[in-house]
Coordinates of N, CA, C and O in Angstrom, one line a residue:
M1 N -13.7 35.5 2.4 CA -14.0 34.2 2.8 C -13.1 33.8 3.9 O -11.9 34.0 3.9
M2 N -13.6 33.1 4.9 CA -12.9 32.7 6.1 C -12.3 31.3 5.9 O -13.0 30.4 5.4
N3 N -11.1 31.1 6.2 CA -10.4 29.8 6.1 C -10.8 28.9 7.3 O -10.9 29.4 8.4
D4 N -10.9 27.6 7.1 CA -11.1 26.7 8.2 C -9.8 26.7 9.1 O -9.9 26.6 10.3
T5 N -8.7 26.7 8.4 CA -7.4 26.7 9.1 C -6.6 27.8 8.4 O -6.5 28.0 7.2
E6 N -5.9 28.6 9.3 CA -5.0 29.6 8.7 C -3.9 29.0 8.0 O -3.3 28.0 8.4
P7 N -3.5 29.6 6.8 CA -2.4 29.0 6.0 C -1.1 28.7 6.8 O -0.4 27.8 6.5
R8 N -0.8 29.6 7.8 CA 0.4 29.3 8.6 C 0.4 28.0 9.4 O 1.4 27.5 9.8
F9 N -0.8 27.5 9.6 CA -0.9 26.2 10.3 C -1.0 25.0 9.4 O -1.1 23.9 9.9
Y10 N -1.0 25.2 8.1 CA -1.1 24.1 7.2 C 0.0 23.0 7.4 O -0.3 21.8 7.5
P11 N 1.3 23.4 7.6 CA 2.3 22.4 7.8 C 2.0 21.6 9.1 O 2.2 20.3 9.1
T12 N 1.5 22.2 10.1 CA 1.2 21.5 11.4 C 0.0 20.5 11.2 O 0.1 19.4 11.7
V13 N -1.0 21.0 10.5 CA -2.1 20.1 10.2 C -1.7 18.9 9.4 O -2.1 17.8 9.7
I14 N -0.9 19.1 8.4 CA -0.4 18.1 7.5 C 0.5 17.1 8.3 O 0.4 15.9 8.1
R15 N 1.3 17.6 9.2 CA 2.1 16.7 10.1 C 1.2 15.8 10.9 O 1.5 14.6 11.0
E16 N 0.2 16.3 11.4 CA -0.8 15.5 12.2 C -1.5 14.5 11.3 O -1.7 13.3 11.7
M17 N -1.8 14.9 10.1 CA -2.4 13.9 9.1 C -1.4 12.8 8.8 O -1.8 11.6 8.7
I18 N -0.2 13.1 8.6 CA 0.9 12.1 8.3 C 1.0 11.2 9.5 O 1.1 9.9 9.4
R19 N 1.0 11.7 10.7 CA 1.1 10.9 11.9 C -0.1 10.0 12.0 O 0.0 8.8 12.3
H20 N -1.3 10.5 11.7 CA -2.5 9.6 11.7 C -2.4 8.5 10.6 O -2.7 7.4 10.9
E21 N -1.9 8.9 9.5 CA -1.8 7.9 8.4 C -0.8 6.8 8.8 O -1.0 5.6 8.5
N22 N 0.3 7.2 9.5 CA 1.3 6.2 10.0 C 0.6 5.2 11.0 O 0.9 4.0 10.9
D23 N -0.2 5.8 11.8 CA -0.9 4.9 12.8 C -1.9 4.0 12.1 O -2.0 2.8 12.4
V24 N -2.6 4.5 11.1 CA -3.5 3.6 10.3 C -2.7 2.5 9.6 O -3.2 1.3 9.6
I25 N -1.6 2.8 9.0 CA -0.8 1.8 8.4 C -0.3 0.8 9.4 O -0.4 -0.4 9.1
N26 N 0.1 1.2 10.5 CA 0.5 0.3 11.6 C -0.6 -0.7 12.0 O -0.4 -1.9 12.1
H27 N -1.8 -0.1 12.2 CA -3.0 -1.0 12.5 C -3.3 -2.0 11.4 O -3.6 -3.2 11.7
R28 N -3.2 -1.6 10.2 CA -3.5 -2.5 9.0 C -2.4 -3.6 9.0 O -2.8 -4.7 8.6
I29 N -1.2 -3.3 9.2 CA -0.2 -4.3 9.3 C -0.5 -5.3 10.4 O -0.3 -6.5 10.2
M30 N -0.9 -4.8 11.5 CA -1.2 -5.7 12.6 C -2.4 -6.6 12.2 O -2.4 -7.8 12.6
W31 N -3.4 -6.1 11.6 CA -4.6 -6.9 11.1 C -4.1 -8.0 10.2 O -4.6 -9.1 10.3
L32 N -3.2 -7.6 9.3 CA -2.7 -8.6 8.3 C -2.0 -9.7 9.1 O -2.2 -10.9 8.8
L33 N -1.1 -9.4 10.0 CA -0.4 -10.4 10.8 C -1.3 -11.3 11.6 O -1.1 -12.5 11.7
I34 N -2.2 -10.7 12.3 CA -3.2 -11.5 13.1 C -4.0 -12.4 12.2 O -4.1 -13.6 12.5
G35 N -4.5 -11.9 11.1 CA -5.3 -12.8 10.2 C -4.4 -13.9 9.6 O -4.9 -15.1 9.6
Q36 N -3.2 -13.6 9.2 CA -2.3 -14.6 8.6 C -1.9 -15.6 9.7 O -1.8 -16.8 9.4
G37 N -1.8 -15.1 10.9 CA -1.4 -16.0 12.0 C -2.5 -17.1 12.2 O -2.2 -18.2 12.5
L38 N -3.7 -16.6 12.1 CA -4.9 -17.6 12.3 C -4.9 -18.6 11.2 O -5.1 -19.8 11.4
F39 N -4.6 -18.2 9.9 CA -4.6 -19.1 8.8 C -3.4 -20.1 9.0 O -3.5 -21.3 8.7
A40 N -2.2 -19.5 9.3 CA -1.0 -20.4 9.5 C -1.2 -21.4 10.6 O -0.8 -22.5 10.5
N41 N -1.9 -21.0 11.7 CA -2.2 -21.9 12.8 C -3.1 -23.0 12.3 O -2.9 -24.2 12.7
A42 N -4.1 -22.7 11.5 CA -5.0 -23.7 11.0 C -4.2 -24.7 10.1 O -4.5 -25.9 10.2
F43 N -3.3 -24.1 9.3 CA -2.5 -25.0 8.4 C -1.6 -25.9 9.2 O -1.6 -27.1 8.9
V44 N -1.0 -25.4 10.2 CA -0.1 -26.2 11.0 C -0.8 -27.3 11.8 O -0.4 -28.4 11.9
N45 N -2.0 -26.9 12.3 CA -2.8 -27.9 13.1 C -3.5 -28.9 12.3 O -4.1 -29.8 12.8
A46 N -3.5 -28.7 10.9 CA -4.2 -29.7 10.1 C -3.5 -31.0 10.1 O -4.0 -32.0 9.7
G47 N -2.2 -31.0 10.5 CA -1.5 -32.3 10.6 C -1.4 -33.1 9.3 O -1.0 -32.6 8.3
S48 N -1.8 -34.3 9.4 CA -1.7 -35.2 8.2 C -2.6 -34.8 7.0 O -2.4 -35.2 5.9
D49 N -3.6 -34.0 7.3 CA -4.6 -33.5 6.3 C -4.1 -32.2 5.7 O -4.8 -31.6 4.9
R50 N -2.9 -31.8 6.0 CA -2.3 -30.5 5.5 C -2.3 -30.4 4.0 O -2.6 -29.3 3.5
A51 N -2.1 -31.4 3.3 CA -2.0 -31.3 1.8 C -3.4 -30.9 1.2 O -3.5 -30.1 0.3
N52 N -4.5 -31.4 1.8 CA -5.8 -31.0 1.4 C -6.2 -29.6 1.9 O -6.9 -28.8 1.2
V53 N -5.8 -29.3 3.1 CA -6.2 -28.0 3.7 C -5.5 -26.8 2.9 O -6.1 -25.8 2.8
V54 N -4.3 -27.1 2.4 CA -3.6 -26.0 1.7 C -4.4 -25.5 0.5 O -4.3 -24.4 0.1
L55 N -5.1 -26.4 -0.1 CA -5.9 -26.0 -1.3 C -7.0 -25.0 -1.0 O -7.5 -24.3 -1.8
V56 N -7.4 -25.0 0.3 CA -8.4 -24.0 0.8 C -7.8 -22.8 1.4 O -8.1 -21.7 1.0
L57 N -6.8 -23.0 2.2 CA -6.2 -21.9 3.0 C -5.3 -21.1 2.1 O -5.2 -19.8 2.3
A58 N -4.5 -21.6 1.2 CA -3.6 -20.9 0.4 C -4.2 -19.8 -0.4 O -3.8 -18.6 -0.4
P59 N -5.3 -20.1 -1.2 CA -5.9 -19.0 -1.9 C -6.5 -17.9 -1.0 O -6.4 -16.7 -1.3
I60 N -7.1 -18.3 0.1 CA -7.6 -17.4 1.1 C -6.5 -16.5 1.6 O -6.6 -15.3 1.8
G61 N -5.4 -17.1 2.0 CA -4.2 -16.4 2.5 C -3.6 -15.4 1.5 O -3.3 -14.3 1.8
V62 N -3.6 -15.8 0.2 CA -3.1 -14.9 -0.9 C -4.1 -13.8 -1.0 O -3.7 -12.6 -1.1
L63 N -5.4 -14.0 -1.0 CA -6.4 -13.0 -1.2 C -6.4 -12.0 0.0 O -6.5 -10.8 -0.2
M64 N -6.2 -12.6 1.2 CA -6.1 -11.7 2.4 C -4.9 -10.8 2.3 O -4.9 -9.6 2.6
S65 N -3.8 -11.4 1.8 CA -2.5 -10.6 1.7 C -2.7 -9.5 0.6 O -2.2 -8.4 0.8
L66 N -3.3 -9.8 -0.5 CA -3.6 -8.8 -1.5 C -4.5 -7.7 -1.0 O -4.3 -6.6 -1.3
S67 N -5.5 -8.1 -0.3 CA -6.4 -7.1 0.2 C -5.7 -6.2 1.2 O -5.8 -4.9 1.1
A68 N -4.9 -6.7 2.1 CA -4.1 -5.9 3.0 C -3.1 -5.0 2.2 O -2.9 -3.9 2.5
F69 N -2.5 -5.6 1.2 CA -1.5 -4.9 0.4 C -2.2 -3.7 -0.2 O -1.6 -2.6 -0.2
M70 N -3.4 -3.9 -0.8 CA -4.0 -2.7 -1.4 C -4.3 -1.6 -0.5 O -4.1 -0.4 -0.8
I71 N -4.8 -1.9 0.7 CA -5.1 -0.8 1.7 C -3.8 -0.2 2.2 O -3.7 1.0 2.4
L72 N -2.7 -1.0 2.3 CA -1.4 -0.5 2.7 C -0.8 0.4 1.6 O -0.2 1.4 1.9
Y73 N -1.0 -0.1 0.4 CA -0.5 0.7 -0.7 C -1.2 2.0 -0.9 O -0.6 3.1 -1.2
R74 N -2.5 2.0 -0.6 CA -3.2 3.3 -0.7 C -2.7 4.2 0.4 O -2.6 5.4 0.2
G75 N -2.5 3.7 1.6 CA -1.9 4.5 2.7 C -0.5 5.0 2.4 O -0.2 6.1 2.7
Y76 N 0.3 4.2 1.7 CA 1.6 4.6 1.2 C 1.5 5.8 0.3 O 2.2 6.8 0.5
H77 N 0.5 5.8 -0.6 CA 0.3 6.9 -1.5 C -0.3 8.1 -0.8 O 0.1 9.3 -1.1
A78 N -1.1 7.9 0.2 CA -1.7 9.0 1.0 C -0.6 9.7 1.7 O -0.6 10.9 1.8
R79 N 0.3 8.9 2.3 CA 1.4 9.6 3.1 C 2.3 10.4 2.1 O 2.7 11.5 2.5
G80 N 2.5 9.8 0.9 CA 3.3 10.5 0.0 C 2.7 11.8 -0.5 O 3.3 12.8 -0.7
Y81 N 1.4 11.7 -0.7 CA 0.6 12.9 -1.1 C 0.6 14.0 0.0 O 0.8 15.2 -0.3
L82 N 0.5 13.5 1.2 CA 0.5 14.5 2.4 C 1.9 15.1 2.5 O 2.0 16.3 2.8
Q83 N 3.0 14.4 2.2 CA 4.3 14.9 2.2 C 4.5 16.0 1.1 O 5.1 17.1 1.4
F84 N 3.9 15.7 0.0 CA 3.9 16.7 -1.1 C 3.2 17.9 -0.7 O 3.7 19.1 -0.9
L85 N 2.0 17.8 -0.1 CA 1.2 18.9 0.4 C 2.0 19.7 1.4 O 1.9 21.0 1.5
G86 N 2.7 19.0 2.3 CA 3.4 19.7 3.3 C 4.5 20.5 2.7 O 4.8 21.7 3.2
D87 N 5.2 20.0 1.7 CA 6.2 20.8 1.0 C 5.6 22.0 0.4 O 6.2 23.1 0.4
E88 N 4.4 21.8 -0.2 CA 3.7 23.0 -0.9 C 3.4 24.0 0.2 O 3.5 25.2 0.0
A89 N 2.9 23.5 1.4 CA 2.5 24.5 2.4 C 3.7 25.2 3.0 O 3.6 26.4 3.2
K90 N 4.8 24.6 3.1 CA 6.0 25.3 3.6 C 6.5 26.4 2.6 O 7.0 27.4 3.1
R91 N 6.2 26.1 1.3 CA 6.6 27.1 0.3 C 5.5 28.2 0.2 O 5.7 29.2 -0.5
G92 N 4.4 28.0 0.9 CA 3.3 29.0 0.8 C 2.5 28.8 -0.4 O 1.7 29.8 -0.8
A93 N 2.6 27.7 -1.1 CA 1.9 27.5 -2.4 C 0.6 26.6 -2.2 O 0.0 26.4 -3.3
L94 N 0.3 26.2 -1.0 CA -0.9 25.3 -0.9 C -2.1 26.1 -0.7 O -2.2 27.0 0.2
K95 N -3.1 25.9 -1.5 CA -4.4 26.6 -1.4 C -5.3 25.8 -0.5 O -5.2 24.5 -0.4
E96 N -6.2 26.4 0.2 CA -7.1 25.8 1.1 C -8.0 24.7 0.5 O -8.2 23.6 1.0
E97 N -8.4 24.8 -0.8 CA -9.2 23.8 -1.4 C -8.4 22.5 -1.7 O -9.0 21.5 -2.0
N98 N -7.1 22.6 -1.6 CA -6.2 21.4 -1.8 C -5.8 20.8 -0.5 O -5.1 19.8 -0.5
L99 N -6.2 21.4 0.6 CA -5.9 20.8 2.0 C -7.0 19.8 2.2 O -8.2 20.1 2.4
P100 N -6.7 18.5 2.2 CA -7.7 17.4 2.4 C -8.2 17.3 3.8 O -7.5 17.7 4.7
L101 N -9.3 16.6 3.9 CA -9.8 16.2 5.3 C -9.2 14.9 5.7 O -9.2 14.7 6.9
F102 N -8.7 14.1 4.8 CA -8.1 12.9 5.1 C -7.0 12.7 4.1 O -6.8 13.4 3.1
G103 N -6.1 11.6 4.3 CA -4.9 11.4 3.6 C -5.0 11.2 2.1 O -4.2 11.5 1.3
W104 N -6.1 10.5 1.7 CA -6.2 10.2 0.2 C -7.5 10.8 -0.2 O -8.5 10.1 -0.3
P105 N -7.5 12.1 -0.6 CA -8.8 12.7 -1.0 C -9.3 12.2 -2.4 O -8.5 11.7 -3.1
P106 N -10.5 12.4 -2.7 CA -11.1 11.9 -3.9 C -10.4 12.6 -5.1 O -10.3 12.0 -6.2
K107 N -10.1 13.9 -5.0 CA -9.4 14.6 -6.1 C -8.0 15.1 -5.5 O -7.9 15.6 -4.4
R108 N -7.0 15.0 -6.4 CA -5.7 15.4 -6.0 C -5.0 16.3 -7.0 O -5.5 16.3 -8.2
I109 N -4.0 16.9 -6.7 CA -3.2 17.8 -7.6 C -2.5 17.0 -8.6 O -1.8 16.0 -8.2
K110 N -2.7 17.3 -9.8 CA -2.1 16.5 -10.9 C -0.5 16.6 -10.9 O 0.0 17.7 -10.6
G111 N 0.1 15.5 -11.1 CA 1.6 15.5 -11.1 C 2.3 15.5 -9.8 O 3.5 15.8 -9.8
W112 N 1.6 15.3 -8.7 CA 2.2 15.4 -7.4 C 3.4 14.4 -7.2 O 4.3 14.8 -6.5
R113 N 3.3 13.3 -7.8 CA 4.4 12.3 -7.6 C 5.7 12.7 -8.3 O 6.8 12.3 -7.9
R114 N 5.6 13.5 -9.4 CA 6.8 13.9 -10.2 C 7.8 14.7 -9.3 O 8.9 14.8 -9.7
K115 N 7.3 15.4 -8.3 CA 8.2 16.3 -7.5 C 9.2 15.5 -6.7 O 10.3 16.0 -6.5
A116 N 8.9 14.3 -6.3 CA 9.9 13.6 -5.4 C 10.0 12.1 -5.6 O 10.9 11.4 -5.1
W117 N 9.1 11.5 -6.4 CA 9.0 10.0 -6.5 C 9.9 9.6 -7.7 O 9.9 10.3 -8.7
I118 N 10.5 8.4 -7.7 CA 11.3 8.0 -8.8 C 10.4 7.5 -10.0 O 10.8 7.5 -11.1
C119 N 9.2 7.1 -9.7 CA 8.2 6.7 -10.7 C 6.8 6.8 -10.1 O 6.7 7.0 -8.9
P120 N 5.7 6.7 -10.8 CA 4.4 6.9 -10.2 C 4.0 5.8 -9.2 O 3.1 5.9 -8.5
W121 N 4.7 4.7 -9.2 CA 4.4 3.5 -8.4 C 5.1 3.5 -7.0 O 4.6 2.9 -6.1
I122 N 6.3 4.1 -7.0 CA 7.1 4.0 -5.8 C 7.9 5.3 -5.6 O 8.4 5.8 -6.6
A123 N 8.0 5.7 -4.4 CA 8.8 7.0 -4.1 C 10.3 6.7 -4.2 O 11.0 7.5 -4.8
Q124 N 10.8 5.6 -3.6 CA 12.2 5.2 -3.6 C 12.3 3.7 -3.6 O 11.4 3.1 -3.0
L125 N 13.3 3.2 -4.2 CA 13.5 1.8 -4.3 C 13.6 1.1 -3.0 O 13.0 0.0 -2.8
S126 N 14.1 1.7 -2.0 CA 14.3 1.1 -0.7 C 12.9 0.8 0.0 O 12.8 0.1 1.0
D127 N 11.9 1.5 -0.5 CA 10.5 1.3 0.1 C 10.0 -0.2 0.0 O 9.2 -0.6 0.8
V128 N 10.6 -0.9 -1.0 CA 10.1 -2.3 -1.1 C 10.5 -3.2 0.1 O 9.9 -4.2 0.3
L129 N 11.4 -2.7 0.9 CA 11.8 -3.4 2.1 C 11.0 -3.0 3.3 O 11.2 -3.5 4.4
E130 N 10.2 -2.0 3.2 CA 9.3 -1.5 4.3 C 8.2 -2.5 4.5 O 7.8 -3.2 3.5
P131 N 7.7 -2.6 5.7 CA 6.6 -3.6 6.0 C 5.4 -3.6 5.1 O 4.8 -4.6 4.8
Y132 N 5.0 -2.4 4.7 CA 3.8 -2.3 3.9 C 3.9 -2.9 2.5 O 3.0 -3.3 1.9
F133 N 5.2 -3.1 2.0 CA 5.4 -3.8 0.8 C 5.9 -5.2 1.1 O 5.4 -6.2 0.6
F134 N 6.9 -5.3 2.0 CA 7.6 -6.6 2.2 C 6.7 -7.7 2.8 O 6.7 -8.8 2.4
L135 N 5.9 -7.3 3.9 CA 5.1 -8.3 4.5 C 4.0 -9.0 3.6 O 4.0 -10.2 3.6
P136 N 3.2 -8.2 3.0 CA 2.3 -8.8 2.1 C 2.9 -9.7 1.0 O 2.5 -10.8 0.7
G137 N 4.0 -9.2 0.5 CA 4.8 -9.9 -0.6 C 5.3 -11.2 -0.1 O 5.2 -12.2 -0.7
M138 N 5.9 -11.2 1.1 CA 6.4 -12.4 1.7 C 5.3 -13.4 2.0 O 5.4 -14.6 1.9
L139 N 4.2 -12.9 2.5 CA 3.0 -13.8 2.8 C 2.4 -14.4 1.6 O 2.1 -15.6 1.5
I140 N 2.3 -13.6 0.5 CA 1.9 -14.2 -0.8 C 2.9 -15.2 -1.3 O 2.4 -16.3 -1.7
L141 N 4.1 -14.9 -1.1 CA 5.2 -15.9 -1.5 C 5.0 -17.2 -0.7 O 5.0 -18.3 -1.3
A142 N 4.8 -17.1 0.6 CA 4.7 -18.3 1.4 C 3.5 -19.2 1.0 O 3.5 -20.4 0.9
W143 N 2.3 -18.5 0.8 CA 1.1 -19.2 0.4 C 1.2 -19.8 -1.0 O 0.8 -20.9 -1.2
L144 N 1.8 -19.1 -1.9 CA 2.0 -19.6 -3.3 C 2.9 -20.8 -3.3 O 2.7 -21.7 -4.0
F145 N 4.0 -20.7 -2.5 CA 4.9 -21.8 -2.3 C 4.2 -23.0 -1.9 O 4.4 -24.1 -2.4
A146 N 3.4 -22.9 -0.8 CA 2.7 -24.1 -0.3 C 1.7 -24.6 -1.3 O 1.6 -25.8 -1.5
L147 N 1.0 -23.7 -2.0 CA 0.1 -24.2 -3.1 C 0.8 -24.8 -4.3 O 0.4 -25.9 -4.7
M148 N 1.8 -24.2 -4.7 CA 2.5 -24.7 -5.9 C 3.3 -25.9 -5.6 O 3.5 -26.8 -6.5
Q149 N 3.7 -26.1 -4.4 CA 4.4 -27.3 -4.0 C 3.5 -28.5 -4.2 O 3.9 -29.6 -4.5
R150 N 2.2 -28.3 -3.9 CA 1.2 -29.3 -4.0 C 0.8 -29.6 -5.4 O 0.5 -30.7 -5.8
W151 N 0.9 -28.6 -6.3 CA 0.4 -28.7 -7.7 C 1.5 -29.0 -8.7 O 1.1 -29.4 -9.8
T152 N 2.7 -28.7 -8.4 CA 3.7 -28.9 -9.4 C 4.7 -30.0 -9.1 O 4.9 -30.3 -7.9
P153 N 5.3 -30.6 -10.1 CA 6.2 -31.7 -9.8 C 7.7 -31.3 -9.5 O 8.5 -32.1 -9.4
F154 N 7.9 -30.0 -9.5 CA 9.3 -29.5 -9.4 C 9.8 -29.6 -7.9 O 9.0 -29.7 -7.0
G155 N 11.1 -29.5 -7.8 CA 11.7 -29.5 -6.5 C 11.5 -28.2 -5.8 O 11.0 -27.2 -6.3
E156 N 11.8 -28.1 -4.5 CA 11.5 -27.0 -3.6 C 12.2 -25.7 -4.1 O 11.6 -24.6 -4.1
G157 N 13.4 -25.8 -4.6 CA 14.2 -24.6 -5.1 C 13.5 -24.0 -6.3 O 13.3 -22.8 -6.4
V158 N 13.0 -24.8 -7.2 CA 12.4 -24.3 -8.4 C 11.0 -23.7 -8.1 O 10.6 -22.6 -8.5
V159 N 10.3 -24.4 -7.2 CA 9.0 -23.9 -6.7 C 9.1 -22.6 -6.0 O 8.3 -21.7 -6.2
L160 N 10.2 -22.5 -5.2 CA 10.4 -21.2 -4.5 C 10.7 -20.1 -5.5 O 10.1 -19.0 -5.3
L161 N 11.5 -20.4 -6.4 CA 11.8 -19.3 -7.5 C 10.6 -19.0 -8.3 O 10.3 -17.8 -8.5
L162 N 9.8 -19.9 -8.7 CA 8.5 -19.6 -9.4 C 7.5 -18.9 -8.5 O 6.9 -17.9 -9.0
A163 N 7.4 -19.2 -7.3 CA 6.5 -18.5 -6.3 C 7.0 -17.1 -6.1 O 6.2 -16.2 -6.1
A164 N 8.3 -16.9 -6.0 CA 8.8 -15.5 -5.8 C 8.6 -14.7 -7.1 O 8.2 -13.5 -6.9
L165 N 8.8 -15.3 -8.2 CA 8.5 -14.5 -9.5 C 7.0 -14.2 -9.6 O 6.7 -13.1 -9.9
L166 N 6.2 -15.2 -9.3 CA 4.7 -14.9 -9.4 C 4.3 -13.9 -8.4 O 3.4 -13.0 -8.7
S167 N 4.8 -13.9 -7.2 CA 4.5 -12.9 -6.2 C 4.9 -11.5 -6.6 O 4.1 -10.6 -6.5
A168 N 6.1 -11.4 -7.1 CA 6.5 -10.1 -7.6 C 5.6 -9.6 -8.7 O 5.3 -8.4 -8.8
I169 N 5.3 -10.5 -9.7 CA 4.4 -10.1 -10.8 C 3.0 -9.6 -10.3 O 2.5 -8.6 -10.7
I170 N 2.5 -10.4 -9.3 CA 1.2 -10.0 -8.8 C 1.2 -8.7 -8.1 O 0.3 -7.8 -8.4
I171 N 2.2 -8.4 -7.3 CA 2.3 -7.1 -6.6 C 2.5 -6.0 -7.6 O 1.8 -4.9 -7.5
L172 N 3.4 -6.2 -8.6 CA 3.6 -5.2 -9.6 C 2.3 -4.9 -10.4 O 2.0 -3.7 -10.7
V173 N 1.6 -5.9 -10.8 CA 0.3 -5.7 -11.6 C -0.7 -4.9 -10.7 O -1.3 -4.0 -11.2
F174 N -0.8 -5.3 -9.4 CA -1.7 -4.5 -8.6 C -1.2 -3.1 -8.4 O -2.1 -2.2 -8.5
C175 N 0.1 -2.8 -8.3 CA 0.6 -1.4 -8.2 C 0.2 -0.6 -9.5 O -0.3 0.5 -9.4
F176 N 0.6 -1.2 -10.6 CA 0.3 -0.5 -11.9 C -1.1 -0.2 -12.1 O -1.5 0.9 -12.4
A177 N -2.0 -1.2 -11.8 CA -3.4 -1.1 -12.0 C -4.0 0.0 -11.1 O -4.8 0.8 -11.5
W178 N -3.6 0.0 -9.8 CA -4.1 0.9 -8.9 C -3.7 2.4 -9.2 O -4.5 3.3 -9.2
V179 N -2.4 2.6 -9.5 CA -2.0 3.9 -9.9 C -2.7 4.4 -11.2 O -3.1 5.5 -11.3
W180 N -2.8 3.5 -12.1 CA -3.5 3.9 -13.4 C -5.0 4.3 -13.1 O -5.5 5.3 -13.6
S181 N -5.7 3.5 -12.2 CA -7.1 3.8 -11.9 C -7.2 5.1 -11.1 O -8.2 5.8 -11.3
Q182 N -6.2 5.5 -10.3 CA -6.2 6.7 -9.6 C -5.8 7.9 -10.3 O -6.1 9.0 -10.0
S183 N -5.1 7.7 -11.4 CA -4.6 8.9 -12.2 C -5.7 9.7 -12.8 O -5.5 10.9 -13.1
T184 N -6.9 9.1 -13.0 CA -8.0 9.9 -13.6 C -8.6 10.8 -12.5 O -9.4 11.7 -12.9
K185 N -8.2 10.7 -11.3 CA -8.8 11.6 -10.2 C -7.8 12.7 -9.8 O -8.0 13.2 -8.7
E186 N -6.9 13.1 -10.7 CA -6.0 14.2 -10.4 C -6.5 15.4 -11.2 O -6.8 15.3 -12.4
E187 N -6.5 16.5 -10.6 CA -6.9 17.8 -11.2 C -5.7 18.5 -11.7 O -4.6 18.2 -11.5
A188 N -6.0 19.7 -12.3 CA -4.9 20.5 -12.8 C -3.9 20.9 -11.8 O -4.3 21.0 -10.6
E189 N -2.7 21.2 -12.2 CA -1.7 21.5 -11.2 C -2.0 22.9 -10.7 O -2.6 23.8 -11.3
P190 N -1.5 23.2 -9.4 CA -1.8 24.5 -8.8 C -1.1 25.6 -9.5 O -0.1 25.5 -10.1

């Protein structure tokens, strides 16, 4: 049987796939920032009607941030999977059927995260400060703060703390749910 790519080129192919995934992540972050900028501009330009406008814009801003977070989180896992495959290729252990056409294939090698990640949801704790985690989280926090400030009788400090807690919970729930849903698509270890 003829290989599409010779095994000695697997690390090079995977390097290019990681580069592509990084570009896609960058484009998605830009889409998030542009979209959020449009909503923030509408909020600021609402002037005296801002209190009523926040009831419409804040939920949309939160949903847009969550949507962007989910595609960024998927890219984060795709890049992690490609790094795992690159390590396997360098060891000569990667089979051609496990070399994907894109970063997040429908079927993946079971247990790939155990090799380098601290848990199934995140590779390392410092990743929460990376733009793919931090920006959606901060935007969700900002929109929830604006919304909760309108709905609750608490002072700004308490509302900020509650919004931060709620933002963290929302992001964590989305991470756990997504990883759980994807775990069924992992095949036997190589």
